[in-house]
PDB file of C-alpha atoms in Angstrom:
ATOM      1  CA  UNK A  83       0.036  -0.026  -0.206  1.00 45.00           C
ATOM      2  CA  UNK A  84       1.056   3.663  -1.056  1.00 41.00           C
ATOM      3  CA  UNK A  85       2.060   6.069   2.181  1.00 39.00           C
ATOM      4  CA  UNK A  86       0.594   9.047   2.840  1.00 40.00           C
ATOM      5  CA  UNK A  87       2.866  12.332   4.352  1.00 39.00           C
ATOM      6  CA  UNK A  88       1.753  11.445   7.912  1.00 44.00           C
ATOM      7  CA  UNK A  89       3.064   8.420   7.603  1.00 45.00           C
ATOM      8  CA  UNK A  90      -1.128   6.640   7.470  1.00 52.00           C
ATOM      9  CA  UNK A  91      -1.698   3.311   4.868  1.00 63.00           C
ATOM     10  CA  UNK A  92      -3.797   5.290   1.595  1.00 74.00           C
ATOM     11  CA  UNK A  93      -5.996   3.053   0.275  1.00 81.00           C
ATOM     12  CA  UNK A  94      -5.625   1.856  -3.029  1.00 91.00           C
ATOM     13  CA  UNK A  95      -9.645   1.236  -2.977  1.00 96.00           C
ATOM     14  CA  UNK A  96     -11.284   4.319  -1.088  1.00 95.00           C
ATOM     15  CA  UNK A  97     -15.121   4.170  -2.188  1.00 96.00           C
ATOM     16  CA  UNK A  98     -17.316   1.499  -1.913  1.00 97.00           C
ATOM     17  CA  UNK A  99     -17.856   1.264  -5.387  1.00 97.00           C
ATOM     18  CA  UNK A 100     -13.424   0.750  -5.922  1.00 97.00           C
ATOM     19  CA  UNK A 101     -14.005  -2.360  -2.676  1.00 97.00           C
ATOM     20  CA  UNK A 102     -16.894  -3.763  -4.981  1.00 97.00           C
ATOM     21  CA  UNK A 103     -15.316  -3.838  -7.769  1.00 97.00           C
ATOM     22  CA  UNK A 104     -12.082  -5.303  -6.702  1.00 97.00           C
ATOM     23  CA  UNK A 105     -13.623  -8.056  -4.978  1.00 97.00           C
ATOM     24  CA  UNK A 106     -15.227  -8.717  -7.684  1.00 98.00           C
ATOM     25  CA  UNK A 107     -12.178  -8.363  -9.315  1.00 98.00           C
ATOM     26  CA  UNK A 108     -10.734 -10.801  -6.458  1.00 97.00           C
ATOM     27  CA  UNK A 109     -12.894 -13.578  -6.400  1.00 97.00           C
ATOM     28  CA  UNK A 110     -12.895 -14.005  -9.984  1.00 98.00           C
ATOM     29  CA  UNK A 111      -9.908 -14.682  -9.469  1.00 97.00           C
ATOM     30  CA  UNK A 112      -9.733 -17.203  -7.396  1.00 96.00           C
ATOM     31  CA  UNK A 113     -12.987 -18.834  -9.242  1.00 97.00           C
ATOM     32  CA  UNK A 114     -10.768 -19.227 -11.198  1.00 97.00           C
ATOM     33  CA  UNK A 115      -8.565 -21.447  -9.583  1.00 95.00           C
ATOM     34  CA  UNK A 116      -6.091 -19.226  -8.611  1.00 96.00           C
ATOM     35  CA  UNK A 117      -4.347 -18.699  -5.293  1.00 93.00           C
ATOM     36  CA  UNK A 118      -5.652 -15.806  -2.823  1.00 93.00           C
ATOM     37  CA  UNK A 119      -1.335 -15.207  -2.699  1.00 94.00           C
ATOM     38  CA  UNK A 120      -1.358 -14.256  -6.989  1.00 96.00           C
ATOM     39  CA  UNK A 121      -4.325 -12.012  -7.015  1.00 96.00           C
ATOM     40  CA  UNK A 122      -2.634  -8.776  -9.011  1.00 96.00           C
ATOM     41  CA  UNK A 123      -4.544  -6.142  -7.418  1.00 95.00           C
ATOM     42  CA  UNK A 124      -3.398  -7.032  -3.278  1.00 95.00           C
ATOM     43  CA  UNK A 125      -1.636  -9.019  -1.077  1.00 95.00           C
ATOM     44  CA  UNK A 126      -3.288 -11.047   0.993  1.00 93.00           C
ATOM     45  CA  UNK A 127      -3.075  -8.724   4.434  1.00 94.00           C
ATOM     46  CA  UNK A 128      -5.146  -5.912   2.342  1.00 94.00           C
ATOM     47  CA  UNK A 129      -7.679  -8.736   1.492  1.00 95.00           C
ATOM     48  CA  UNK A 130      -8.323  -9.839   5.051  1.00 94.00           C
ATOM     49  CA  UNK A 131      -7.991  -6.533   6.271  1.00 94.00           C
ATOM     50  CA  UNK A 132     -10.776  -4.657   4.198  1.00 95.00           C
ATOM     51  CA  UNK A 133     -12.419  -7.847   4.415  1.00 94.00           C
ATOM     52  CA  UNK A 134     -12.528  -7.417   8.282  1.00 94.00           C
ATOM     53  CA  UNK A 135     -13.611  -3.542   7.816  1.00 95.00           C
ATOM     54  CA  UNK A 136     -15.568  -3.462   4.892  1.00 96.00           C
ATOM     55  CA  UNK A 137     -17.663  -7.027   5.612  1.00 95.00           C
ATOM     56  CA  UNK A 138     -20.544  -4.639   2.523  1.00 97.00           C
ATOM     57  CA  UNK A 139     -17.796  -4.729   0.028  1.00 97.00           C
ATOM     58  CA  UNK A 140     -16.056  -7.761   0.705  1.00 96.00           C
ATOM     59  CA  UNK A 141     -19.289 -10.332   1.613  1.00 95.00           C
ATOM     60  CA  UNK A 142     -17.938 -13.304   3.567  1.00 94.00           C
ATOM     61  CA  UNK A 143     -21.361 -15.661   1.572  1.00 94.00           C
ATOM     62  CA  UNK A 144     -19.036 -14.348  -2.377  1.00 95.00           C
ATOM     63  CA  UNK A 145     -15.893 -14.491  -1.149  1.00 95.00           C
ATOM     64  CA  UNK A 146     -16.563 -18.429  -0.034  1.00 95.00           C
ATOM     65  CA  UNK A 147     -18.558 -18.806  -3.113  1.00 95.00           C
ATOM     66  CA  UNK A 148     -15.367 -17.904  -4.757  1.00 96.00           C
ATOM     67  CA  UNK A 149     -13.479 -20.341  -3.086  1.00 95.00           C
ATOM     68  CA  UNK A 150     -15.456 -23.267  -3.487  1.00 95.00           C
ATOM     69  CA  UNK A 151     -15.868 -22.147  -7.473  1.00 97.00           C
ATOM     70  CA  UNK A 152     -12.321 -22.151  -7.682  1.00 96.00           C
ATOM     71  CA  UNK A 153     -12.101 -26.119  -5.950  1.00 95.00           C
ATOM     72  CA  UNK A 154     -14.632 -26.982  -8.058  1.00 96.00           C
ATOM     73  CA  UNK A 155     -12.106 -25.705 -10.845  1.00 96.00           C
ATOM     74  CA  UNK A 156      -9.024 -28.138  -9.809  1.00 96.00           C
ATOM     75  CA  UNK A 157     -11.078 -30.520  -9.273  1.00 95.00           C
ATOM     76  CA  UNK A 158     -12.754 -31.068 -12.507  1.00 97.00           C
ATOM     77  CA  UNK A 159      -9.285 -30.792 -13.317  1.00 96.00           C
ATOM     78  CA  UNK A 160      -8.704 -33.929 -11.596  1.00 96.00           C
ATOM     79  CA  UNK A 161     -11.729 -35.790 -12.720  1.00 96.00           C
ATOM     80  CA  UNK A 162     -10.598 -35.206 -16.081  1.00 97.00           C
ATOM     81  CA  UNK A 163      -6.752 -36.349 -15.979  1.00 96.00           C
ATOM     82  CA  UNK A 164      -7.523 -39.257 -14.623  1.00 95.00           C
ATOM     83  CA  UNK A 165     -10.762 -39.804 -16.845  1.00 96.00           C
ATOM     84  CA  UNK A 166      -7.457 -39.669 -19.275  1.00 95.00           C
ATOM     85  CA  UNK A 167      -8.613 -36.865 -20.710  1.00 97.00           C
ATOM     86  CA  UNK A 168      -6.113 -34.708 -20.305  1.00 96.00           C
ATOM     87  CA  UNK A 169      -3.039 -34.918 -22.482  1.00 95.00           C
ATOM     88  CA  UNK A 170       0.441 -35.444 -20.025  1.00 95.00           C
ATOM     89  CA  UNK A 171      -1.897 -34.830 -16.980  1.00 96.00           C
ATOM     90  CA  UNK A 172       0.576 -35.273 -13.963  1.00 96.00           C
ATOM     91  CA  UNK A 173      -1.418 -36.576 -11.029  1.00 95.00           C
ATOM     92  CA  UNK A 174       1.402 -36.792  -8.341  1.00 94.00           C
ATOM     93  CA  UNK A 175       1.480 -33.111  -8.837  1.00 95.00           C
ATOM     94  CA  UNK A 176      -2.090 -32.189  -8.921  1.00 95.00           C
ATOM     95  CA  UNK A 177      -2.829 -34.214  -5.879  1.00 94.00           C
ATOM     96  CA  UNK A 178       0.489 -32.703  -4.352  1.00 93.00           C
ATOM     97  CA  UNK A 179      -1.330 -29.321  -5.737  1.00 92.00           C
ATOM     98  CA  UNK A 180      -4.141 -29.849  -3.620  1.00 93.00           C
ATOM     99  CA  UNK A 181      -2.734 -31.055  -0.422  1.00 91.00           C
ATOM    100  CA  UNK A 182      -0.880 -27.376  -0.275  1.00 89.00           C
ATOM    101  CA  UNK A 183      -4.811 -25.578  -1.566  1.00 87.00           C
ATOM    102  CA  UNK A 184      -6.919 -27.984  -0.288  1.00 86.00           C
ATOM    103  CA  UNK A 185      -5.788 -29.181   3.074  1.00 86.00           C
ATOM    104  CA  UNK A 186      -5.870 -32.664   1.319  1.00 87.00           C
ATOM    105  CA  UNK A 187      -4.154 -35.655   2.978  1.00 84.00           C
ATOM    106  CA  UNK A 188      -3.837 -38.479   2.945  1.00 81.00           C
ATOM    107  CA  UNK A 189      -6.329 -41.418   5.278  1.00 75.00           C
ATOM    108  CA  UNK A 190      -4.841 -43.849   7.858  1.00 71.00           C
ATOM    109  CA  UNK A 191      -5.965 -47.270   6.911  1.00 65.00           C
ATOM    110  CA  UNK A 192      -9.091 -47.446  10.167  1.00 60.00           C
ATOM    111  CA  UNK A 193      -9.477 -43.709   7.971  1.00 66.00           C
ATOM    112  CA  UNK A 194      -9.637 -45.484   4.837  1.00 64.00           C
ATOM    113  CA  UNK A 195     -11.540 -48.649   6.346  1.00 67.00           C
ATOM    114  CA  UNK A 196     -14.273 -46.062   8.249  1.00 65.00           C
ATOM    115  CA  UNK A 197     -14.439 -47.631  11.452  1.00 60.00           C
ATOM    116  CA  UNK A 198     -13.202 -45.095  13.950  1.00 58.00           C
ATOM    117  CA  UNK A 199     -16.821 -43.421  15.055  1.00 58.00           C
ATOM    118  CA  UNK A 200     -14.830 -41.375  18.216  1.00 60.00           C
ATOM    119  CA  UNK A 201     -11.385 -40.640  19.289  1.00 60.00           C
ATOM    120  CA  UNK A 202     -11.588 -42.789  21.111  1.00 63.00           C
ATOM    121  CA  UNK A 203     -11.671 -45.318  18.909  1.00 64.00           C
ATOM    122  CA  UNK A 204      -8.273 -44.779  17.958  1.00 61.00           C
ATOM    123  CA  UNK A 205      -6.244 -46.033  20.949  1.00 64.00           C
ATOM    124  CA  UNK A 206      -8.861 -49.189  21.483  1.00 63.00           C
ATOM    125  CA  UNK A 207      -8.223 -49.688  17.289  1.00 59.00           C
ATOM    126  CA  UNK A 208      -3.955 -49.397  17.743  1.00 63.00           C
ATOM    127  CA  UNK A 209      -5.109 -53.326  19.494  1.00 62.00           C
ATOM    128  CA  UNK A 210      -5.992 -53.710  16.465  1.00 62.00           C
ATOM    129  CA  UNK A 211      -3.296 -53.390  14.246  1.00 64.00           C
ATOM    130  CA  UNK A 212      -0.438 -55.536  13.235  1.00 67.00           C
ATOM    131  CA  UNK A 213       2.558 -55.347  15.006  1.00 68.00           C
ATOM    132  CA  UNK A 214       6.088 -56.230  14.145  1.00 70.00           C
ATOM    133  CA  UNK A 215       8.294 -59.111  14.949  1.00 69.00           C
ATOM    134  CA  UNK A 216      10.129 -57.389  17.289  1.00 69.00           C
ATOM    135  CA  UNK A 217       7.198 -55.788  19.435  1.00 69.00           C
ATOM    136  CA  UNK A 218       5.425 -59.725  19.072  1.00 72.00           C
ATOM    137  CA  UNK A 219       8.697 -61.185  20.828  1.00 71.00           C
ATOM    138  CA  UNK A 220       8.184 -57.784  23.151  1.00 73.00           C
ATOM    139  CA  UNK A 221       5.432 -59.319  24.169  1.00 71.00           C
ATOM    140  CA  UNK A 222       5.394 -62.479  24.045  1.00 72.00           C
ATOM    141  CA  UNK A 223       9.129 -62.041  27.451  1.00 72.00           C
ATOM    142  CA  UNK A 224       6.796 -60.128  29.056  1.00 73.00           C
ATOM    143  CA  UNK A 225       4.141 -62.202  29.263  1.00 71.00           C
ATOM    144  CA  UNK A 226       6.058 -65.142  29.952  1.00 76.00           C
ATOM    145  CA  UNK A 227       8.009 -63.396  32.664  1.00 71.00           C
ATOM    146  CA  UNK A 228       4.873 -62.157  34.197  1.00 66.00           C
ATOM    147  CA  UNK A 229       4.474 -66.135  35.711  1.00 59.00           C
ATOM    148  CA  UNK A 230       7.776 -65.748  37.493  1.00 57.00           C
ATOM    149  CA  UNK A 231       6.588 -61.847  39.589  1.00 58.00           C
ATOM    150  CA  UNK A 232       4.670 -62.934  43.220  1.00 58.00           C
ATOM    151  CA  UNK A 233       0.999 -61.461  40.972  1.00 56.00           C
ATOM    152  CA  UNK A 234      -1.637 -59.995  43.727  1.00 53.00           C
ATOM    153  CA  UNK A 235      -4.717 -60.585  43.641  1.00 51.00           C
ATOM    154  CA  UNK A 236      -5.823 -59.063  40.543  1.00 52.00           C
ATOM    155  CA  UNK A 237      -3.466 -60.500  38.253  1.00 49.00           C
ATOM    156  CA  UNK A 238      -1.877 -57.812  37.031  1.00 50.00           C
ATOM    157  CA  UNK A 239       2.069 -58.804  38.159  1.00 48.00           C
ATOM    158  CA  UNK A 240       1.865 -55.076  40.223  1.00 51.00           C
ATOM    159  CA  UNK A 241       3.730 -56.673  43.998  1.00 50.00           C
ATOM    160  CA  UNK A 242       3.235 -53.030  44.764  1.00 51.00           C
ATOM    161  CA  UNK A 243       1.296 -53.206  48.217  1.00 49.00           C
ATOM    162  CA  UNK A 244      -0.328 -49.687  47.870  1.00 50.00           C
ATOM    163  CA  UNK A 245      -1.803 -49.162  45.046  1.00 46.00           C
TER     164      UNK A 245
END
């Protein structure tokens, strides 16, 4: 933003009409699938300032709709590419782009199986996870040596009488 003589920042879009035009241009940019950072009219910080200070000229609903259209644009590219409609489509580059652009990530096996009902299930399902030979050997050793320990009534092998 340009500086005025007194040290205050000059607003690039001083009138409501200017702000509405800027918002429309920004929304067109985002809806075309481009990033916020590549908008030629202003940087991310300036856009955020305007969205916060002038919500009537930068309506959240309009900004969100543009973001959804931009994501749809990238998903259309992925769909067309995966169906063989785009020559030289690079699925790995597209997937990395979507991870960075849309927050996509690889799912764990448990998420893929869709068996998690809540956060507590992850701990319970940890027992179902395949174990390495080392982990199995340590578990067997723990079981074998547990019978050599003096036990208490709860069968835990804990000899601490103050538990």
